[in-house]
Amino acid sequence: MNRKNIKYFNELRKKAESLVYPTCEEDFELNPEKIKHLFEELSINQVELERQYEDFKLTQTALQQSRQDFANLFDFAPVGYIRLDENAQMLQMNKTFMTMLQIPPTKLKNKHFAQFVDERDLALFNVRFPAFYKKPDNKTLELRLKTYKGETFEAELKAYFLDDTSELSKKTQPCLLVTLTNVSERKDMERELQLSAIVFENSDAAIMITDIEGRILKTNLAFSKITGYESEEVLGRSTRILNSGKQSKAFYQNLWQQLKTQGSWRGEIWNRHKNGTLYAEWLSINSVADKFGRTSHYIAIFNDITQRKQDEEKIKYLAHYDILTQLPNRALFNDRLQHAISYAKRHKQWLAVFFLDLDRFKQINDTLGHAAGDVLLQQVAKRLKNCVRETDTVARFGGDEFVMLLTNFSDEESAILQSTEISAHILKALSQPFDIAGGRVMSSGSVGFTLYPKDGYSAVELIRNADTAMYHAKEKGRNTYQHYTDEMHSNSLARSLLEIELHSALANQELVLFYQPQVDLQNHNKIVAVEALLRWRHPKKGIIPPNDFIPILEETGLIHAVGEWILKTACQQLKQWHTSKYSELKMAVNLSAKQFMHCDHLVETVKKVLADCQLDGRYLELEITESVMMQNLQETSNVLRQLREIGVCISLDDFGTGYSSLAYLKKFPLDTLKIDASFVRDIAEDKDDQIIIQSVIAIAAQMLLNTVAEGIENQAQADFLIAQGCKLGQGFFYSKPVPAELL
Ligand code: C2E
Ligand code: MG
Ligand code: MG
């Protein structure tokens, strides 16, 4: 009931009393009408009063409710509230704050806010806190707080200074209202985002985020590095800006299809750099879904793999091609041949495999140097390619060996015909002079070929048989070609058998030396020397001549042991002859090219054998051929000089058949030239041979060298040589090579 109502009510009461108890001053007439009216008015007022009282009660309840609401709001607000005085003493706090800081209800009193500040941030708090009391309001501070139990969390503080102007402050001291929010989670998230941003920016892989239309939304540094585009140049643009045009439409359709159905795509792709160059990348795209599961973005991550691809290509090339000639190598050739055989088999066709070996390549290499040898091989490769069709394969097998594959022959006849023609064509091409190192070099080759299916069914067989045929071409005098025959195969089988048997020949004492005399043509054919010639007494095949097995000894390396044995046996025999019948006899021993490859060993062996046999070096003559002399000029000449120093004589065998020039002859410490039997054979009829022999003898005399003519078989030959002043002669005319006991 408010005051106005009370006043009004009092006036009414007074009026009613004056009616019941009239005063003398008042002119009062007890009028029932008036009384009735007054009572009506009274009861109306009564109702009004009751209504107002009801209102008043309602207002009071509402007030109480709102007070409670406010208290609840204050206590259970999502942020912590505290009221601090000027010294940061806590005057009031809500429940959220208490929960945040785990403060037990019993410990509410006399709390200073600083005691909840983590030590690490205490200094910061002390510096910033006084400023909270100054305008402007709404200051924010982030602090690490520690709870009553000692746990730390990160909080954001917002302070509102309640100053003197407020009505409230007239009754209370000035204070600070502070709200607190636990921001640990947000901070963690921020840090995580920051980390992600660092990873995003600094990733070696390019990262590109697009919307579902493929419009670029975000790129990183690596993206710019790989594509050449700065971020701002591509933002909002379609990823098509990177297209190289190298992939087909179907490729992209398939990519999108997979991306939509499986949510990711991975693979290799070619794109275009800003500068126009193409690069290969390894790309993986993943779709990102929003909370409703709908694709909202795509994330593409890629690395530039151009270099890696180039390296791979290079490795692949190196594995399949010969660097020097750029021709396919053995591996690739085998592969192509195998495919060609399968194809020929299916289509009932014929194919041909050629094996080519350059004649005397080693000599060219040794005399002109390896660089010149390399140029020769390159030029040979070019010429060979010109001899065949684009679709045929020319490969280098290694060294001076080349192989070729020709396909698509309809039948045997055309295969033979065309292979023969091509062989001839190749030989002709190789016989043209080569321009090397400013000079002209002559070369030639030996070719063998095989035909599928006649000469072999497999790649191995066809190549091996072509090699055998080539070998026969070489034996036939080089610069020629041979088609493989089965007979060649049996020959090579026989050779393999010999090889096996040779291994035990020395131990089984099947190797023997025969001796052929060298006579003094100018002095009644007196025997002055013998040449030791090797023979193999085969238990089944009888005597096998050296030319049939010395190459095998050389290939297998047995030549070293056998060579040492020959030297020892010959010297022992000579010693025996010295003490029995021929006191001044000399012994000629042949040395093979392979024995010269271990020169140091050779000199030592010779020294030791001479010492063991107590022989003077001058009784020993070592025969070498021109090719031995040319194989390693410097080293050979050194070894010969060392042999010379111990008195051993050196003679040049088969003179005239090799490639040595007179200039080289002068450089070597030689004693004797042995004129090859081929010049002696037709000496009576062939004018050219006569001239050659005359010249050789004249040159030898000039150079103070001895001459020995080989292969003298009759009197006419002997007469001619005697007339020309040839010193010594050797041949069947005087004696065949014979066992020691027959001499
Ligand atoms: P070479 O050193 O030129 O030996 C001369 C060859 O001519 C010998 O053949 C000999 O029997 C043969 N001969 C000699 N006089 C006549 C003749 O009047 N008419 C004909 N048609 N031939 C005659 P052989 O013994 O078959 O030796 C062949 C080659 O084998 C030798 O040629 C030599 O290069 C090599 N050789 C022989 N024995 C040895 C050896 O012990 N060591 C090495 N490394 N090679 C050897
Ligand atoms: Mg000889
Ligand atoms: Mg000879």
mmCIF file with all atom_site columns, C-alpha atoms in Angstrom, residues 286-298:
data_model
loop_
_atom_site.group_PDB
_atom_site.id
_atom_site.type_symbol
_atom_site.label_atom_id
_atom_site.label_alt_id
_atom_site.label_comp_id
_atom_site.label_asym_id
_atom_site.label_entity_id
_atom_site.label_seq_id
_atom_site.pdbx_PDB_ins_code
_atom_site.Cartn_x
_atom_site.Cartn_y
_atom_site.Cartn_z
_atom_site.occupancy
_atom_site.B_iso_or_equiv
_atom_site.pdbx_formal_charge
_atom_site.auth_seq_id
_atom_site.auth_comp_id
_atom_site.auth_asym_id
_atom_site.auth_atom_id
_atom_site.pdbx_PDB_model_num
ATOM 1  C CA . ASN A 1 286 ? 41.717 -35.762 -51.252 1.00 0.00 ? 286 ASN A CA 1
ATOM 2  C CA . SER A 1 287 ? 38.205 -34.440 -50.833 1.00 0.00 ? 287 SER A CA 1
ATOM 3  C CA . VAL A 1 288 ? 37.184 -32.727 -47.604 1.00 0.00 ? 288 VAL A CA 1
ATOM 4  C CA . ALA A 1 289 ? 33.617 -33.075 -46.337 1.00 0.00 ? 289 ALA A CA 1
ATOM 5  C CA . ASP A 1 290 ? 31.628 -30.587 -44.276 1.00 0.00 ? 290 ASP A CA 1
ATOM 6  C CA . LYS A 1 291 ? 29.714 -31.643 -41.140 1.00 0.00 ? 291 LYS A CA 1
ATOM 7  C CA . PHE A 1 292 ? 26.829 -32.874 -43.253 1.00 0.00 ? 292 PHE A CA 1
ATOM 8  C CA . GLY A 1 293 ? 29.128 -35.171 -45.203 1.00 0.00 ? 293 GLY A CA 1
ATOM 9  C CA . ARG A 1 294 ? 28.996 -33.082 -48.364 1.00 0.00 ? 294 ARG A CA 1
ATOM 10 C CA . THR A 1 295 ? 32.268 -32.440 -50.210 1.00 0.00 ? 295 THR A CA 1
ATOM 11 C CA . SER A 1 296 ? 33.275 -28.871 -49.515 1.00 0.00 ? 296 SER A CA 1
ATOM 12 C CA . HIS A 1 297 ? 36.919 -28.692 -50.642 1.00 0.00 ? 297 HIS A CA 1
ATOM 13 C CA . TYR A 1 298 ? 39.675 -30.579 -52.370 1.00 0.00 ? 298 TYR A CA 1
#
